[in-house]
GROMACS .gro file of C-alpha atoms in nm:
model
  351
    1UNK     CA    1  -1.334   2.180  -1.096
    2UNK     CA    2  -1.271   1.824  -1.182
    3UNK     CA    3  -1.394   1.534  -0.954
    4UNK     CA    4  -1.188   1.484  -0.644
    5UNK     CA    5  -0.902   1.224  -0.625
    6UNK     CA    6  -0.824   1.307  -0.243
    7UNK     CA    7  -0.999   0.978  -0.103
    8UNK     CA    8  -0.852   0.826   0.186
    9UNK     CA    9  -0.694   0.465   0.098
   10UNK     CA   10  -0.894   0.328   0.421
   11UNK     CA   11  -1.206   0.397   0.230
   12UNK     CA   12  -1.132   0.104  -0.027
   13UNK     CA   13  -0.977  -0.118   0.245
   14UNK     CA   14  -1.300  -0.326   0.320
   15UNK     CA   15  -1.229  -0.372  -0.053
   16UNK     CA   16  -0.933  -0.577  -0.122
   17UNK     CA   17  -1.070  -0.894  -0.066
   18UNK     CA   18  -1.299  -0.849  -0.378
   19UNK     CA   19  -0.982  -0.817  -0.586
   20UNK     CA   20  -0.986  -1.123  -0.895
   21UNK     CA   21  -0.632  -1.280  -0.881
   22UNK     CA   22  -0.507  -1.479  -1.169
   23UNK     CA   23  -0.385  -1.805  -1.202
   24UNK     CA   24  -0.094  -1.887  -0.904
   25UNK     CA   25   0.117  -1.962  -1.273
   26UNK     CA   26   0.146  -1.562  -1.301
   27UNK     CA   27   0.273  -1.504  -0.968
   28UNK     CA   28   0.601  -1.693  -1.013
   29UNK     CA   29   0.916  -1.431  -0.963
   30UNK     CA   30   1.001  -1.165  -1.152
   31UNK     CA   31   1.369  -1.220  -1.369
   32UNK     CA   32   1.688  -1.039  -1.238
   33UNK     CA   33   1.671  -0.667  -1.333
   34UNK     CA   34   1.813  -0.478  -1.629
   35UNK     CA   35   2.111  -0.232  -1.503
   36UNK     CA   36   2.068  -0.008  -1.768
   37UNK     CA   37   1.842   0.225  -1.697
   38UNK     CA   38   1.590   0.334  -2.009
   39UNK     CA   39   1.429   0.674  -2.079
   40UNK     CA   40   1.103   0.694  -2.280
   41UNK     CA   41   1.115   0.890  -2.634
   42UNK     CA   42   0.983   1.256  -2.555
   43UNK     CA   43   0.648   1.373  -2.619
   44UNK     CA   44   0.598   1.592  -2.897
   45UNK     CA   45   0.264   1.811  -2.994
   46UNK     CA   46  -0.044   1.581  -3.128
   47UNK     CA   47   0.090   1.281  -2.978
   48UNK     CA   48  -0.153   1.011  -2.887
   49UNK     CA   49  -0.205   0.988  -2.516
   50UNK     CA   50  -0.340   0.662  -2.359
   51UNK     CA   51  -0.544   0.695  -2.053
   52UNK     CA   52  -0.584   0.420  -1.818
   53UNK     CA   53  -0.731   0.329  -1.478
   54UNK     CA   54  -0.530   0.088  -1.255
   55UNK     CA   55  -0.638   0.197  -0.935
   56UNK     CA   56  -0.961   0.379  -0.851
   57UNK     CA   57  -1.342   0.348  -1.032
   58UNK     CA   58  -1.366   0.624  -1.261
   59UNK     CA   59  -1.725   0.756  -1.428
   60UNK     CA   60  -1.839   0.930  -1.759
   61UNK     CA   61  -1.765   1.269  -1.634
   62UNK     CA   62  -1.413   1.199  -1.527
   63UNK     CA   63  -1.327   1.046  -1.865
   64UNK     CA   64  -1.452   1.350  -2.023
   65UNK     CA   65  -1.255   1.576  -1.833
   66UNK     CA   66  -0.954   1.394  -1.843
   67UNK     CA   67  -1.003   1.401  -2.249
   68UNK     CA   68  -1.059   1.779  -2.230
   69UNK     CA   69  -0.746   1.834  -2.082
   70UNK     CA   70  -0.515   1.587  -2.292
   71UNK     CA   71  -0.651   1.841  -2.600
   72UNK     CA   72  -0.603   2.139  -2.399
   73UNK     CA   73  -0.240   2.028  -2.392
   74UNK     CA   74  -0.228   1.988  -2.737
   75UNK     CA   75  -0.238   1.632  -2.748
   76UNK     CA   76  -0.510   1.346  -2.868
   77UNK     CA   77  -0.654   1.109  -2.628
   78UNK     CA   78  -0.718   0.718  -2.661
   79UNK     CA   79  -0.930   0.550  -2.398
   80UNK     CA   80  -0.837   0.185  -2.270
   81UNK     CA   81  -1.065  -0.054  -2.387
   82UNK     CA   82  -1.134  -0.159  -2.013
   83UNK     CA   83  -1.109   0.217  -1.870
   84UNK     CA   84  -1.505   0.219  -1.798
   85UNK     CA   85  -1.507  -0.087  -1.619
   86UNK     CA   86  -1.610  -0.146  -1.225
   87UNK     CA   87  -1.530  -0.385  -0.985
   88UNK     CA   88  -1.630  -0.274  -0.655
   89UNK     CA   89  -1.421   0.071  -0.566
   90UNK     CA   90  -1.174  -0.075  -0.875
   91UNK     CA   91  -1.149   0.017  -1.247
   92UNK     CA   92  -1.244  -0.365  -1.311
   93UNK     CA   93  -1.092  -0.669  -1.228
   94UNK     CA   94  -0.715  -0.712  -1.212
   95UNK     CA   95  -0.685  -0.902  -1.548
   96UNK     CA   96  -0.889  -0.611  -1.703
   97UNK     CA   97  -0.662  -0.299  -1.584
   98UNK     CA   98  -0.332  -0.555  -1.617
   99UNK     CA   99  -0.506  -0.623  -1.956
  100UNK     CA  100  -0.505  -0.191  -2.060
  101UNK     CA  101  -0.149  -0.121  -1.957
  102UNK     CA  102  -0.034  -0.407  -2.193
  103UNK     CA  103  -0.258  -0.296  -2.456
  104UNK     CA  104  -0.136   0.062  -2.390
  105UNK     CA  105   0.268  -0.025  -2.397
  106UNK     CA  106   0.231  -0.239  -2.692
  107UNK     CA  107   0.008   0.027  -2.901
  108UNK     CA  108   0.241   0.164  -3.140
  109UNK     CA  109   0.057   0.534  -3.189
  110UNK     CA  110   0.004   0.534  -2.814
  111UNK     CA  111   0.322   0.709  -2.674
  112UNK     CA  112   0.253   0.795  -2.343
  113UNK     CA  113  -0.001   0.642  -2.078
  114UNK     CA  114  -0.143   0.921  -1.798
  115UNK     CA  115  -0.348   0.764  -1.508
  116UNK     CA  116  -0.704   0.900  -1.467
  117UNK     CA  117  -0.671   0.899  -1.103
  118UNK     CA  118  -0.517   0.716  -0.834
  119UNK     CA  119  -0.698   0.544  -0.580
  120UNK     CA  120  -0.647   0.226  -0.448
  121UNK     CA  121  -0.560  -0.112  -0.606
  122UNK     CA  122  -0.244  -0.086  -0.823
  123UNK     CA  123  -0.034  -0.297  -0.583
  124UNK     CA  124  -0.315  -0.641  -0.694
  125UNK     CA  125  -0.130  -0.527  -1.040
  126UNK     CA  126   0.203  -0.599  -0.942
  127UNK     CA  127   0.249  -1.006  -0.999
  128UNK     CA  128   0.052  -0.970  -1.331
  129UNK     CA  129   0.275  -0.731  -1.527
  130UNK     CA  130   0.482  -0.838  -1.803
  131UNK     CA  131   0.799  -0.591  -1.752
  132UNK     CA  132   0.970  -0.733  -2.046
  133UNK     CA  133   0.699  -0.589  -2.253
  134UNK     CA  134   0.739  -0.288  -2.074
  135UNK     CA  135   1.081  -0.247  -2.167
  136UNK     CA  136   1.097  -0.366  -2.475
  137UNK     CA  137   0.828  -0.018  -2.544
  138UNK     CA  138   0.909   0.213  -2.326
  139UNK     CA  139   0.676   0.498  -2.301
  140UNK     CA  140   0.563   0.785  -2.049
  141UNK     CA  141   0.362   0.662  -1.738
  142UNK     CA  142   0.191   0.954  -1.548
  143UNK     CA  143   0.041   0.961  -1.236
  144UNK     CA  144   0.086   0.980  -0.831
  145UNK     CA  145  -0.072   0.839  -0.509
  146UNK     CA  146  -0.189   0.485  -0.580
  147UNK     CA  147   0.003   0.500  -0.906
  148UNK     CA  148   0.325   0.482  -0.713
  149UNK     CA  149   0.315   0.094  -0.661
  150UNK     CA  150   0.345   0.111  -1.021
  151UNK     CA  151   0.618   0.315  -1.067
  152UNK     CA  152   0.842   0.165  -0.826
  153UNK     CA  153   0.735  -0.221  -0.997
  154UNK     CA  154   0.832  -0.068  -1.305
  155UNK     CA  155   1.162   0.104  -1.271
  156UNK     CA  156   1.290  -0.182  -1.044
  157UNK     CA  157   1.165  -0.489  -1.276
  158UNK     CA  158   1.197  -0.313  -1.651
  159UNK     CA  159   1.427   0.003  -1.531
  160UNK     CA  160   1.182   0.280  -1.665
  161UNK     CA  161   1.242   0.590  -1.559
  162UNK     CA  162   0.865   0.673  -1.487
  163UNK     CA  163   0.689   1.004  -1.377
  164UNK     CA  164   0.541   1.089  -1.045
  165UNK     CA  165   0.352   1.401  -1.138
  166UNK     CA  166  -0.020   1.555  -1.210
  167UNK     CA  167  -0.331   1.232  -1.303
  168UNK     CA  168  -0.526   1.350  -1.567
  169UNK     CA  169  -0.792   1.438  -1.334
  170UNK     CA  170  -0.542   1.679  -1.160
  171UNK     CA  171  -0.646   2.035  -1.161
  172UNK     CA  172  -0.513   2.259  -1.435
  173UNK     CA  173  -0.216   2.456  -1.273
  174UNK     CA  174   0.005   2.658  -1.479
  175UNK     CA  175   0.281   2.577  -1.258
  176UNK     CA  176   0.238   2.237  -1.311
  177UNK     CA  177   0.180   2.209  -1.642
  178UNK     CA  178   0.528   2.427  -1.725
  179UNK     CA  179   0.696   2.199  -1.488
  180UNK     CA  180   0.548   1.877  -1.600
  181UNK     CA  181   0.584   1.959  -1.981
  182UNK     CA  182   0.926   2.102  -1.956
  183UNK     CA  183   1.029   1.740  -1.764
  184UNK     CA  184   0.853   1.526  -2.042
  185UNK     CA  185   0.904   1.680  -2.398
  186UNK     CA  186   1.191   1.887  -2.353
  187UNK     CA  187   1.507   1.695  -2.212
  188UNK     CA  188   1.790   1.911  -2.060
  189UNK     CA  189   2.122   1.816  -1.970
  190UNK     CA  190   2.021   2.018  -1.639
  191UNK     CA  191   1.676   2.149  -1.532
  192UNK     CA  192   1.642   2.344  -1.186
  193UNK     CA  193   1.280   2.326  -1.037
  194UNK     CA  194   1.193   2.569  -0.772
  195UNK     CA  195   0.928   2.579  -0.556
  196UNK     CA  196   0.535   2.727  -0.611
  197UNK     CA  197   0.509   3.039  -0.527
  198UNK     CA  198   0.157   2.936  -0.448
  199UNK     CA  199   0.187   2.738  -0.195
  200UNK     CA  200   0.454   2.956  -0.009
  201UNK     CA  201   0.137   3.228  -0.012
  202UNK     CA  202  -0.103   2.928   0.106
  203UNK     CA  203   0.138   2.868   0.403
  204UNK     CA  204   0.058   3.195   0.578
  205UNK     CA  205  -0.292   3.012   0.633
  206UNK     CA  206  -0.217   2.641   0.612
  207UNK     CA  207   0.129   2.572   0.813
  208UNK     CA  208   0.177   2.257   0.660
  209UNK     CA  209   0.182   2.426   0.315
  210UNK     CA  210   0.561   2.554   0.422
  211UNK     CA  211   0.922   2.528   0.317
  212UNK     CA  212   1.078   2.388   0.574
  213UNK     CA  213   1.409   2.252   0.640
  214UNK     CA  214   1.511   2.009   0.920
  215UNK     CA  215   1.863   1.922   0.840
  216UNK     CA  216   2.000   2.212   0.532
  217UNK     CA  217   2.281   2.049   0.314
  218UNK     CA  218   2.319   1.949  -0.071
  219UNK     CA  219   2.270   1.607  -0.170
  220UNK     CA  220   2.273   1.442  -0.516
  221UNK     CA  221   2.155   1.121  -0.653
  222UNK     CA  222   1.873   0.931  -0.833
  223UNK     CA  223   1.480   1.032  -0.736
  224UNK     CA  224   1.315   0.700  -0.589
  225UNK     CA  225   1.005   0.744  -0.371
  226UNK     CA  226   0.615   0.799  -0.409
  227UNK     CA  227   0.339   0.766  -0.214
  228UNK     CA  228   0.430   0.695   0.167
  229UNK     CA  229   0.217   0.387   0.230
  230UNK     CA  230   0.290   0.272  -0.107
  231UNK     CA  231   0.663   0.294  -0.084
  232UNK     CA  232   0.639   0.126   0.277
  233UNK     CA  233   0.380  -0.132   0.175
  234UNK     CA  234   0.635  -0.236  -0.083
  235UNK     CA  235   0.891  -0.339   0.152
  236UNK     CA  236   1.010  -0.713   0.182
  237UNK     CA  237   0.874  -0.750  -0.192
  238UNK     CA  238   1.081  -0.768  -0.535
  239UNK     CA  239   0.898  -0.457  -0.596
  240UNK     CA  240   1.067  -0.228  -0.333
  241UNK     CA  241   1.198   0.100  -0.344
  242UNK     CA  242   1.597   0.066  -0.278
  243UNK     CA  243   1.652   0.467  -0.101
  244UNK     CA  244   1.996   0.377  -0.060
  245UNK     CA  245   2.201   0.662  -0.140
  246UNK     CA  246   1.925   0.800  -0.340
  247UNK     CA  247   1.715   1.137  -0.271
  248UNK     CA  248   1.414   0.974  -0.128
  249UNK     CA  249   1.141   1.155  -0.202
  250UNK     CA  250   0.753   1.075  -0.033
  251UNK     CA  251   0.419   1.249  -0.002
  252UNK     CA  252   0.082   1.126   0.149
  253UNK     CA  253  -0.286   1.223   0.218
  254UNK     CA  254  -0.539   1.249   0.474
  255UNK     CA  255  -0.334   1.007   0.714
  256UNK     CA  256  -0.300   1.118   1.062
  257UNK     CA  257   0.013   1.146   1.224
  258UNK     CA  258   0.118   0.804   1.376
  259UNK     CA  259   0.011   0.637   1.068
  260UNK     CA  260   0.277   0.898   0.897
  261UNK     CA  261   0.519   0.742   1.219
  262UNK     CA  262   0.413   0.381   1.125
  263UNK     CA  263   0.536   0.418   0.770
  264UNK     CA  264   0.891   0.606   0.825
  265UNK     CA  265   0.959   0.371   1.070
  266UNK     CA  266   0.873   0.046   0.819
  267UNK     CA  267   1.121   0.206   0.559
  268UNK     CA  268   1.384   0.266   0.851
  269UNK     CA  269   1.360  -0.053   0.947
  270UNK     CA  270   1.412  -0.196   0.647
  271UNK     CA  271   1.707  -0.018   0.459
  272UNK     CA  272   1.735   0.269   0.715
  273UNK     CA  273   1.655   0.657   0.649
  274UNK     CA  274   2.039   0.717   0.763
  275UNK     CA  275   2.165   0.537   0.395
  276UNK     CA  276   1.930   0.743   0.181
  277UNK     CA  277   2.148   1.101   0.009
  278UNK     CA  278   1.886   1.275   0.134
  279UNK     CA  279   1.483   1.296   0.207
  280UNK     CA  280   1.253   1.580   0.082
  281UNK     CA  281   0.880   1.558   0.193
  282UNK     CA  282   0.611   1.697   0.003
  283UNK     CA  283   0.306   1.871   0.131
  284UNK     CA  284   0.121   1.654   0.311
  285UNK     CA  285  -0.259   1.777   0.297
  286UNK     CA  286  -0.459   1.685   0.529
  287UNK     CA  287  -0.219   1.516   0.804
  288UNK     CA  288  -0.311   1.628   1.138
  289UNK     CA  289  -0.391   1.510   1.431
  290UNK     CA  290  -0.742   1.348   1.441
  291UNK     CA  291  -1.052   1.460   1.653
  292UNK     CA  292  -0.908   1.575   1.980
  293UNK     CA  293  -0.700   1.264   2.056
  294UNK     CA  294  -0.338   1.342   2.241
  295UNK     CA  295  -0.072   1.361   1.916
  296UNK     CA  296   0.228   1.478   1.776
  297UNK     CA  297   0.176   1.727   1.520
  298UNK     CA  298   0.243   1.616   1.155
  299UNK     CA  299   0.611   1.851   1.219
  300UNK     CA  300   0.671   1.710   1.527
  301UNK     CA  301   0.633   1.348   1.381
  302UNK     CA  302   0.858   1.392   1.095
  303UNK     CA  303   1.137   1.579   1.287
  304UNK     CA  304   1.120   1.267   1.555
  305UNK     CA  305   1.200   1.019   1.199
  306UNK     CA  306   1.416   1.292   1.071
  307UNK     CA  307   1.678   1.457   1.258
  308UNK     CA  308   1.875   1.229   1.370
  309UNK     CA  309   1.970   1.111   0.999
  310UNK     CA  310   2.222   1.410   0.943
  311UNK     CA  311   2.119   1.427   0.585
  312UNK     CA  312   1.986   1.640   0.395
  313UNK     CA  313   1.589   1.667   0.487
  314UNK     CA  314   1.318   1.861   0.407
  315UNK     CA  315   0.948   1.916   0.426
  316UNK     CA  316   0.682   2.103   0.195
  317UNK     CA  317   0.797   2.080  -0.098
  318UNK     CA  318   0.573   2.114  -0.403
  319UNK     CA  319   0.465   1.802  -0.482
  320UNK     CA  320   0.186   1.543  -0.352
  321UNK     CA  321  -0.195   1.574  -0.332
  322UNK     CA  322  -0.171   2.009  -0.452
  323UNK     CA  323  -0.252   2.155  -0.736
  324UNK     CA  324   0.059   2.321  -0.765
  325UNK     CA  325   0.323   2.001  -0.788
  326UNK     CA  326   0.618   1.920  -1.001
  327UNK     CA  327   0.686   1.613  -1.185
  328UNK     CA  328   0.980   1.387  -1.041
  329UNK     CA  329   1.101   1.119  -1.283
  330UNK     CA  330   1.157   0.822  -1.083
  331UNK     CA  331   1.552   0.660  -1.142
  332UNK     CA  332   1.692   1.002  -1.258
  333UNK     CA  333   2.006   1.153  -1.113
  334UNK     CA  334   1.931   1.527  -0.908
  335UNK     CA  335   2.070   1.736  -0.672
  336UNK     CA  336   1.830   1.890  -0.384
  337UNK     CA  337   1.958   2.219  -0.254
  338UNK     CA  338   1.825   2.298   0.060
  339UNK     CA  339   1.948   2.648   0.065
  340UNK     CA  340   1.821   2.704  -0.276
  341UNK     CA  341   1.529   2.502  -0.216
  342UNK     CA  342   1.502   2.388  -0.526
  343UNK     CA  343   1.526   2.044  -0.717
  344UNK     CA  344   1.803   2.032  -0.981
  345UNK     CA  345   1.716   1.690  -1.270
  346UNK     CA  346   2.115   1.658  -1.397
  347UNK     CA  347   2.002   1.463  -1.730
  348UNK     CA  348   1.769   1.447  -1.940
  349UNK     CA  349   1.465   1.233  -1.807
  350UNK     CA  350   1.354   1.136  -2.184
  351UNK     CA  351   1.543   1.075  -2.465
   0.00000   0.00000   0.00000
């Protein structure tokens, strides 16, 4: 089994103030966005894969297992320079892990760059970036949780379409590797993803594991979400997720249910749920009610935020902290079927 990613964010919280800022000079604002909206070149068998750590500490024997598994895959594996590097709960400082995705982007043989874990400590990234470089080589970025502020900097400064899908120190899962390979090295003018079967049979013990819809309906347009606290952290910040008639897609971990209220309410407050195409929650592990403390259940919660949008929404869908997840490319047009339940990508999501 590789080492567990499923820490709770609160852990590293005590932790942000040891974050090393650079100069106020880097912080100025980030130039207009590009319109156009770039794909990265597929992957193809024995390409190099760069693995970086912008979020979470990672050790020896999750760099070895994350190298295991990029050969598995029939790939090779390059390590940052900085990916050993510590800085409290952080892989190093900011200007080291700002100082790996450059490298990474602007190595020529590197063509895709798969996050080691998540974490916490990507957003302290966000200021730093150059998303010029970014566009000008656009590659593959892998990852979920923490990696989400990333994503969502990315696409909405350089336009990337990006990938929320498996870290490198995801467990193997056949149906995510078909899923996630199929999404990054074979483009389709159409791809339909269904749901695990897997985690429809882990339902029958673990509720929360379920397909469930709250309003059924089609919907269609471009994948934006992540993380929940990332996405609603983002908010108010030239790095924010605009849901607006998009399918809005969010997942989180290990956060009880009014912190799951908290967040929904943040992103309705600030665009409103109502204007998204539609929302599709994934499995949220983890998400009960704490200790015996009066609560809504994690259901009850979401159908309070949900409902009353008369859009499109689901829950339990398979993709968050599981083994068994899809990969969503962040930016690309889809159409969620809520009959079908399944997830249709209508283009390509490399080129």
């Amino acid at each position: 089994m590789p080492p567990s990613d499923k820490i709770s964010r609160r852990a590293f919280a005590g932790l942000a103030a040891g974050a090393v800022l650079l100069p106020s000079t880097s912080h100025s604002a980030p130039r207009p966005m590009p319109r156009t909206l770039l794909k990265p070149p597929r992957l193809r068998a024995g390409d190099l894969i760069g693995l970086v750590a912008p979020g979470g500490r990672i050790n020896d024997e999750a760099i070895a297992y994350a190298v295991a598994r990029i050969e598995a895959l029939g790939f090779r594996a390059r390590l940052a320079k900085n990916l050993r590097a510590v800085h409290g709960g952080y892989a190093g400082a900011v200007q080291q892990r700002v100082d790996d995705l450059h490298a990474m982007f602007s190595d020529r043989e590197v063509k895709a760059l798969w996050c080691v874990r998540g974490g916490s400590g990507c957003i302290s990234l966000l200021a730093h970036i150059d998303y010029a470089l970014i566009r000008a080589h656009p590659k593959v970025l892998l990852g979920y949780s923490d990696i989400s502020a990333l994503q969502l900097a990315i696409l909405k400064q350089s336009r990337l379409v990006t990938f929320h899908g498996p870290v490198a120190l995801s467990g193997a899962s056949d149906y995510a590797v078909e899923h996630m390979l199929a999404v990054l090295m074979h483009p389709q003018d159409s791809y339909t993803i269904p749901m695990a079967l897997e985690n429809s049979r882990r339902a029958l013990l673990e509720p929360h594991f379920a397909l469930r819809t709250v309003t059924a309906g089609q919907a269609t347009g471009p994948l934006i979400g992540g993380n929940l606290s990332l996405v609603s952290a983002l908010m108010g910040t030239p790095y924010a997720a605009d849901f607006r008639k998009a399918i809005l897609f969010l997942e989180e971990v290990n956060e009880a249910p009014y912190r799951i209220a908290r967040w929904l309410t943040q992103l309705d407050l600030a665009l409103g749920l109502r204007n998204a195409a539609a929302v599709m929650i994934g499995i949220c592990d983890h998400c009960g009610p704490e200790d015996e403390e009066p609560s809504l259940s994690l259901d009850e919660t979401l159908d309070q935020h949900l409902k009353p949008l008369v859009i499109p929404a689901v829950s339990g869908y398979s993709f968050g902290h599981i083994r068994h997840q899809f990969t969503l490319p962040l930016g690309v047009m889809a159409r969620l079927d809520t009959a079908r339940q399944t997830v249709t990508l209508l283009e390509p999501a490399v080129s």
